[in-house]
Coordinates of N, CA, C and O in Angstrom, one line a residue:
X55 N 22.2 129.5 65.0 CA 22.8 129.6 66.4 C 22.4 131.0 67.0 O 21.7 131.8 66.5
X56 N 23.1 130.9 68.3 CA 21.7 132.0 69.1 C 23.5 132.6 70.1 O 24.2 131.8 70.8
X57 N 23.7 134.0 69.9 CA 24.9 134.4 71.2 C 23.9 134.3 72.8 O 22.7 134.5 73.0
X58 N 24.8 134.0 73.5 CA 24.1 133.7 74.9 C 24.9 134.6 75.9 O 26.1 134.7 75.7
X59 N 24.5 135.2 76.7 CA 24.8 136.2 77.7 C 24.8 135.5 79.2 O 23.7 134.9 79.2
X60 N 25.4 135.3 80.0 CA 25.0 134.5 81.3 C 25.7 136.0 82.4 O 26.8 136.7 82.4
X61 N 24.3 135.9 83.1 CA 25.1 137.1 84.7 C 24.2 136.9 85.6 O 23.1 136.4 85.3
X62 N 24.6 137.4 87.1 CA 23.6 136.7 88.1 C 25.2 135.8 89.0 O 24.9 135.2 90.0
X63 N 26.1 135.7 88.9 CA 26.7 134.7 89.2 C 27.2 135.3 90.7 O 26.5 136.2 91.1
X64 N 28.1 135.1 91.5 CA 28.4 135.5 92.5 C 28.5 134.6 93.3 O 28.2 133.4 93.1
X65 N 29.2 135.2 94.8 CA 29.7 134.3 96.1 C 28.3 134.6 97.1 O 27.7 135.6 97.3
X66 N 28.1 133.6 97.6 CA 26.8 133.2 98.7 C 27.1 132.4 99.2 O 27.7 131.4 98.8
X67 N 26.5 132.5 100.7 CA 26.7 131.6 102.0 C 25.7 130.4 101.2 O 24.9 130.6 100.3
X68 N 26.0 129.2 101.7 CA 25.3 128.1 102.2 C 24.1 128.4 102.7 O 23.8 129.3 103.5
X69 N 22.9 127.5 101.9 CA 21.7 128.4 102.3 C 21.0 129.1 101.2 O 20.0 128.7 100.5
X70 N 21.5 130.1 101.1 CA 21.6 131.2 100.6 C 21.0 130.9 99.1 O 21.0 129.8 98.6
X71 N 20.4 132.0 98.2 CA 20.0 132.2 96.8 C 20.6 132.6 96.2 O 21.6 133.2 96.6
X72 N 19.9 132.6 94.4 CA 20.8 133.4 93.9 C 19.9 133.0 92.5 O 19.2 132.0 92.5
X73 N 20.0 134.1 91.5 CA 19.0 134.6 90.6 C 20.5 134.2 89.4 O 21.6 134.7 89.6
X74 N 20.2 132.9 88.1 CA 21.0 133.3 87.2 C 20.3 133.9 85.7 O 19.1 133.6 85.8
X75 N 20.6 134.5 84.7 CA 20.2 135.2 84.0 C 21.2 134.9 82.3 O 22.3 135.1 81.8
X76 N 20.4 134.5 82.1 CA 20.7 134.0 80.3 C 20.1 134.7 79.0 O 19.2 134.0 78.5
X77 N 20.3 135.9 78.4 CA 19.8 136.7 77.5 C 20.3 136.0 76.4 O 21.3 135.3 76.7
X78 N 20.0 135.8 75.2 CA 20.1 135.6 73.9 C 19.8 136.4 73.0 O 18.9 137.2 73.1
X79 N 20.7 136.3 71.7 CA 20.3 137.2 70.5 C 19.5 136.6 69.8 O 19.1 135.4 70.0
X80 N 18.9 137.7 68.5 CA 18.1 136.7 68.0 C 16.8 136.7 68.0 O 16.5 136.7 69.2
X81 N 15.7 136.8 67.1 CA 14.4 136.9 66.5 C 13.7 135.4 66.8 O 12.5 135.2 66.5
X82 N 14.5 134.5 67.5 CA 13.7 132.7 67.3 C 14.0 132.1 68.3 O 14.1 130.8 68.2
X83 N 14.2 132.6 69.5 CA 14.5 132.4 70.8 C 13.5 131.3 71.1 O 13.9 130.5 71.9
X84 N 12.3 131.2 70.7 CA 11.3 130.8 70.8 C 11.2 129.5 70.6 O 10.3 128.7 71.0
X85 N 12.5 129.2 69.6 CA 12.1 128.0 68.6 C 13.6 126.9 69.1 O 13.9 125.8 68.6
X86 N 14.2 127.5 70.2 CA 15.1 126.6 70.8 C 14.7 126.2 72.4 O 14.2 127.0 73.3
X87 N 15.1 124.8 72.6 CA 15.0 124.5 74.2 C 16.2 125.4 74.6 O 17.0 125.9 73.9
X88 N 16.1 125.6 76.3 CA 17.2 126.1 76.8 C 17.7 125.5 77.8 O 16.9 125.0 78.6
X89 N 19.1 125.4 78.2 CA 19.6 124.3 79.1 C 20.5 125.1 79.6 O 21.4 125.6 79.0
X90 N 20.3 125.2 80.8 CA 21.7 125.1 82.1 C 22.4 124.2 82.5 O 22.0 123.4 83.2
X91 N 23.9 124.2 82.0 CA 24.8 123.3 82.3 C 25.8 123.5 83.7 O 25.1 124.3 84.3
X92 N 27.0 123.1 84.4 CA 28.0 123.8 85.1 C 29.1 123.0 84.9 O 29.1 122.0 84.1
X93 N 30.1 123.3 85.5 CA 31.5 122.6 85.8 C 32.0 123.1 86.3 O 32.5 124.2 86.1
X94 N 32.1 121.8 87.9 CA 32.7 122.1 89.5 C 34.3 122.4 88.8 O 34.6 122.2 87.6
X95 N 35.1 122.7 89.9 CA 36.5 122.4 89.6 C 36.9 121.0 89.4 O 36.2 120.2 90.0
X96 N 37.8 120.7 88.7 CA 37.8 119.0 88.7 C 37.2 118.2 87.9 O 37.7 117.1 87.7
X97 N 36.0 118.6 87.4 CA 35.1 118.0 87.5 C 34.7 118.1 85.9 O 35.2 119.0 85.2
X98 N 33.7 116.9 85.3 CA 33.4 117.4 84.0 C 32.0 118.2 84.0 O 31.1 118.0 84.9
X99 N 31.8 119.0 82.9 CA 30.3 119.8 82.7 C 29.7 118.8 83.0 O 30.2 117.7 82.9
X100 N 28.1 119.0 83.5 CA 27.1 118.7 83.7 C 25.6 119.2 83.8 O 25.3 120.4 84.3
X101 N 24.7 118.3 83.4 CA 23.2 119.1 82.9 C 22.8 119.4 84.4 O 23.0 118.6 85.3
X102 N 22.2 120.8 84.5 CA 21.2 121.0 85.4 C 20.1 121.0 85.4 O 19.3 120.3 86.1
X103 N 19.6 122.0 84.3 CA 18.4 122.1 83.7 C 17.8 122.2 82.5 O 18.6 122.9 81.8
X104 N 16.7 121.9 81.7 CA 16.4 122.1 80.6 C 14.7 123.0 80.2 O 14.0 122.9 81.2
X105 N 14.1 123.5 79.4 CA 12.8 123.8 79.5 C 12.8 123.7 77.8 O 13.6 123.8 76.8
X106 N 11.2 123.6 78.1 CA 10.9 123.9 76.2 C 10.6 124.8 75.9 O 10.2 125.7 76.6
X107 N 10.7 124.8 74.7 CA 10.3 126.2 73.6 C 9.7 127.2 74.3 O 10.2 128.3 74.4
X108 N 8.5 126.8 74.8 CA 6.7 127.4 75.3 C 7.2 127.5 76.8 O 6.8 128.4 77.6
X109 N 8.1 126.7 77.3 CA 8.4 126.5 79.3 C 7.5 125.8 79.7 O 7.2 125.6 80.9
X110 N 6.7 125.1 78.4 CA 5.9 124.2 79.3 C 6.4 123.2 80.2 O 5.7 122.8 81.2
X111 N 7.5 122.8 79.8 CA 7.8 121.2 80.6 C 9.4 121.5 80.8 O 10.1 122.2 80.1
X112 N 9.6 120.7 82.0 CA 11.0 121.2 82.3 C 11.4 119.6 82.8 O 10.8 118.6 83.1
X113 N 12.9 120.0 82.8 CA 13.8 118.6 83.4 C 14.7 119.1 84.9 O 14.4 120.0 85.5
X114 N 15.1 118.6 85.0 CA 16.2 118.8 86.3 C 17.6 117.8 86.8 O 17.3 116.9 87.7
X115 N 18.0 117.8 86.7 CA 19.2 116.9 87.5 C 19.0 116.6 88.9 O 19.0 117.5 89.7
X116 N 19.0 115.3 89.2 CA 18.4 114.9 90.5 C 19.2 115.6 91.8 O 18.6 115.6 92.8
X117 N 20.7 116.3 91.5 CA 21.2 117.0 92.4 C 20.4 117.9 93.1 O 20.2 118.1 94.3
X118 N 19.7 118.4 91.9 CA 19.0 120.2 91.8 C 17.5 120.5 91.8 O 17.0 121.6 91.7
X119 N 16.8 119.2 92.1 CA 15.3 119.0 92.1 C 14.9 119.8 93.4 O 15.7 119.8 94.4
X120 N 14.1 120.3 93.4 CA 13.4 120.8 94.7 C 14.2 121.9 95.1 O 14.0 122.4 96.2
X121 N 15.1 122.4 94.5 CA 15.8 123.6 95.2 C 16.4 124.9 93.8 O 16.8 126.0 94.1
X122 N 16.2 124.4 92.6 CA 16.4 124.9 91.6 C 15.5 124.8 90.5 O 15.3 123.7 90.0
X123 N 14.9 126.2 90.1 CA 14.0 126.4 89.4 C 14.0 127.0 88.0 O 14.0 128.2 88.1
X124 N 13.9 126.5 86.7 CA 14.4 127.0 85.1 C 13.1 127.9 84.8 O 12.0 127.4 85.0
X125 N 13.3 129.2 84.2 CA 12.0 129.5 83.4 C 12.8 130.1 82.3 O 13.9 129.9 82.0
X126 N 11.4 131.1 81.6 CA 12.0 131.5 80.5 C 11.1 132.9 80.1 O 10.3 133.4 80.9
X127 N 11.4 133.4 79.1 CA 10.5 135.0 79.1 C 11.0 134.7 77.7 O 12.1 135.2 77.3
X128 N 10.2 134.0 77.0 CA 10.4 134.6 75.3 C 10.1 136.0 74.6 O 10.3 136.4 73.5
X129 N 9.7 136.6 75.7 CA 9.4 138.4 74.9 C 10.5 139.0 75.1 O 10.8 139.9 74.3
X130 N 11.5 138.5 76.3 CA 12.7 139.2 76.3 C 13.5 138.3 76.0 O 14.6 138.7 76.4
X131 N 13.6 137.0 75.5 CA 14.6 136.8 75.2 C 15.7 136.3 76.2 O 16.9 136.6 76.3
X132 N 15.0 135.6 77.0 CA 16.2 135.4 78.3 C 15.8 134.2 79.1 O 14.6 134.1 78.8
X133 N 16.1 133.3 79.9 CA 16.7 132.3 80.4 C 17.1 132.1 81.8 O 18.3 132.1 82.1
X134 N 15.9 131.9 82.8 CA 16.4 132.3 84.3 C 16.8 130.9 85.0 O 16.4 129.8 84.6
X135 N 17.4 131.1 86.1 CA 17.9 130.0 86.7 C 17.6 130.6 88.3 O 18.4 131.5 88.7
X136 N 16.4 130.0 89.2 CA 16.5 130.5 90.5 C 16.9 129.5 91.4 O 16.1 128.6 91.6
X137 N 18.2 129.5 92.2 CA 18.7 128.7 92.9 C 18.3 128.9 94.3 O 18.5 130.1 94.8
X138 N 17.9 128.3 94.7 CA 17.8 128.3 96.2 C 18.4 127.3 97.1 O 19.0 126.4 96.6
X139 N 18.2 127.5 98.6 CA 19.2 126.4 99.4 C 20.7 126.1 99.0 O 21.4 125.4 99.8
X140 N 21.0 126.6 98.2 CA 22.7 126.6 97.5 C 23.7 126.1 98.7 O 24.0 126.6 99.8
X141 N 24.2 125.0 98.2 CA 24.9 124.1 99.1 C 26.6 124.7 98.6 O 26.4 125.5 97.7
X142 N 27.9 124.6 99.0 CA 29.2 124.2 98.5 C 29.1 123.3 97.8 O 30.3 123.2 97.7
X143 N 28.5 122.3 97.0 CA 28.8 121.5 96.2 C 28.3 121.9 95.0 O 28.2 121.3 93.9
X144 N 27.9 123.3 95.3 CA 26.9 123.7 93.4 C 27.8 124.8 93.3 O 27.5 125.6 92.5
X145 N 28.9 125.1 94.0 CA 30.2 125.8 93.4 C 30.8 125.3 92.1 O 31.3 124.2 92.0
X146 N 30.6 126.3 91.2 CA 30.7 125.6 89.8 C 30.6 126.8 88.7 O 30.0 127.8 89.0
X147 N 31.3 126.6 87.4 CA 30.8 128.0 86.2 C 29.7 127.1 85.9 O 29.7 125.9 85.6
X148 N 28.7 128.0 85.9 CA 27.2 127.8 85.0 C 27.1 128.1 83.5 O 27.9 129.0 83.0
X149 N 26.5 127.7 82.8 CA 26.5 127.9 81.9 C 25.2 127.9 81.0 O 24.4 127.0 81.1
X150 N 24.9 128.6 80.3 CA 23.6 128.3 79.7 C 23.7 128.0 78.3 O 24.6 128.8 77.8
X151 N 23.0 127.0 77.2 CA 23.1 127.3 76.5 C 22.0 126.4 75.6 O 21.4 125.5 76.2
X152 N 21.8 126.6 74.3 CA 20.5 126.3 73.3 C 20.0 125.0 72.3 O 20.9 124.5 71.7
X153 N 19.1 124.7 72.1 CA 19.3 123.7 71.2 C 17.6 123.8 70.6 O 16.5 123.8 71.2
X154 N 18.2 123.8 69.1 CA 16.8 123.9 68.4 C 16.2 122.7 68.2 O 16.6 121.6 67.8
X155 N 14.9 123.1 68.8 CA 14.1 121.8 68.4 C 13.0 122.2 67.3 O 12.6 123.3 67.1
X156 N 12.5 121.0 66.7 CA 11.1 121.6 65.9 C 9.9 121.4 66.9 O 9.0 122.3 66.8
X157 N 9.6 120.2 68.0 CA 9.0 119.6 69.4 C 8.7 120.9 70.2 O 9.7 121.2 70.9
X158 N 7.5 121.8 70.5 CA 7.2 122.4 71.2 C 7.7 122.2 72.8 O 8.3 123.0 73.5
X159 N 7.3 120.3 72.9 CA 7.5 119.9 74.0 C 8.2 119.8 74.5 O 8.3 120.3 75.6
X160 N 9.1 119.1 73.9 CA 10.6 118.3 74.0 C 11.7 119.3 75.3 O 12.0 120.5 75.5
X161 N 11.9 118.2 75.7 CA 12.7 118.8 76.9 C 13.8 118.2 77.0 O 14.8 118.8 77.2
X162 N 14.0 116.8 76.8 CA 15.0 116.1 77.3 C 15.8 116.2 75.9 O 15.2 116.4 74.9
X163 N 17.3 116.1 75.9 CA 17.9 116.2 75.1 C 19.5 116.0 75.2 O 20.1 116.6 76.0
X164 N 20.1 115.0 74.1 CA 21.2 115.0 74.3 C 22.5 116.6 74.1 O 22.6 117.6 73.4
X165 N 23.4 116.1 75.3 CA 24.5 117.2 75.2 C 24.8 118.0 74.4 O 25.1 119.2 74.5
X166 N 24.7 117.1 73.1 CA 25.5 117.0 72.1 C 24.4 118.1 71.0 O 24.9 119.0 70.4
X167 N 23.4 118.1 70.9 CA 22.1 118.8 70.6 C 22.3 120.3 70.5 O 21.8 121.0 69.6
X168 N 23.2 120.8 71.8 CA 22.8 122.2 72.2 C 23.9 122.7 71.2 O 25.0 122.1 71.3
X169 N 23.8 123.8 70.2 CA 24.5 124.0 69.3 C 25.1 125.5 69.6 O 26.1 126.0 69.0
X170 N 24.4 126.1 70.6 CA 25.3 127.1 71.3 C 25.6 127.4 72.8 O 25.1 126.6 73.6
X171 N 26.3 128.3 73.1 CA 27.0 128.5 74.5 C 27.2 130.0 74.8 O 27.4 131.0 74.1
X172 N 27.1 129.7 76.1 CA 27.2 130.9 76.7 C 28.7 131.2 77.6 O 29.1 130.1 78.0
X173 N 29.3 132.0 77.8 CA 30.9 131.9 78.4 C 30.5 131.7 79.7 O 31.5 131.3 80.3
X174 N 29.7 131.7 80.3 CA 29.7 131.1 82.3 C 29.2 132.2 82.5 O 28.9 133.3 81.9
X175 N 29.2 131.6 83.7 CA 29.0 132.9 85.2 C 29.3 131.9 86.2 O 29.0 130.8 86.2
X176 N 30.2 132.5 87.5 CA 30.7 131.4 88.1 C 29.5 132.2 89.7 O 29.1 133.3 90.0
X177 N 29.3 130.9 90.1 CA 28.5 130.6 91.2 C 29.7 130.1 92.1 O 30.6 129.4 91.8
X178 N 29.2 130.6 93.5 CA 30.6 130.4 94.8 C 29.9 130.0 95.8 O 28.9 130.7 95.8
X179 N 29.8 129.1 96.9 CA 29.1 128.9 98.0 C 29.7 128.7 99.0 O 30.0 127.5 99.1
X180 N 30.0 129.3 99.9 CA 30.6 129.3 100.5 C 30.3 128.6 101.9 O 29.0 128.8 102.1
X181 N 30.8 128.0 103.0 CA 29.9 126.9 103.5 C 30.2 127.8 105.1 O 29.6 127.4 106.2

């Protein structure tokens, strides 16, 4: 397992952007997918995004297509999330967190997979 760091979080108009940021411990950063999850108030967690090992290939949640962007920086070890257009309905704690694969490729992956977590960063949009 991998500690996950999440910051970047904050209140923004409607519209508006916002940069999230997922650091990890650890020598093998490389050798796990990484996934962005959230949970509105009310509401249960939910996948946003995912990328592989390499960042070759990425997923999205049809909410967040075209307006939210996953990469990654395996030299440093970290896990970005660039939101754009940020509506009130992506008011939510984010979450990032890991799941080892042996699949360079492999992107898609069940919930259940990601074997670590990050404590949030809460995202606010205010309309």
């Amino acid at each position: 397992q991998v500690q996950l760091v999440e910051s970047g979080g904050g209140l923004v108009q409607a519209g508006g952007s916002l940069i999230l940021s997922c650091a990890a411990s650890g020598r093998t950063f490389s050798s796990y997918v990484m996934g962005w999850f959230r949970r509105a108030p009310g509401k249960e967690r939910e996948f946003v995004a995912a990328i592989s090992r390499s960042g070759t290939n990425t997923d999205y949640a049809d909410s967040v297509k075209g307006r939210f962007t996953i990469s990654r920086d395996n030299a440093k070890n970290t896990v970005y999330l660039q939101m754009n257009s940020l509506k009130p309905e992506d008011t939510a704690v984010f979450y990032c967190a890991a799941a080892p694969s042996f699949l360079q490729g492999r992107v898609v992956l069940t919930t259940s997979e990601y074997n670590s977590w990050g404590q949030g960063t809460q995202v606010t949009v205010s309309s």
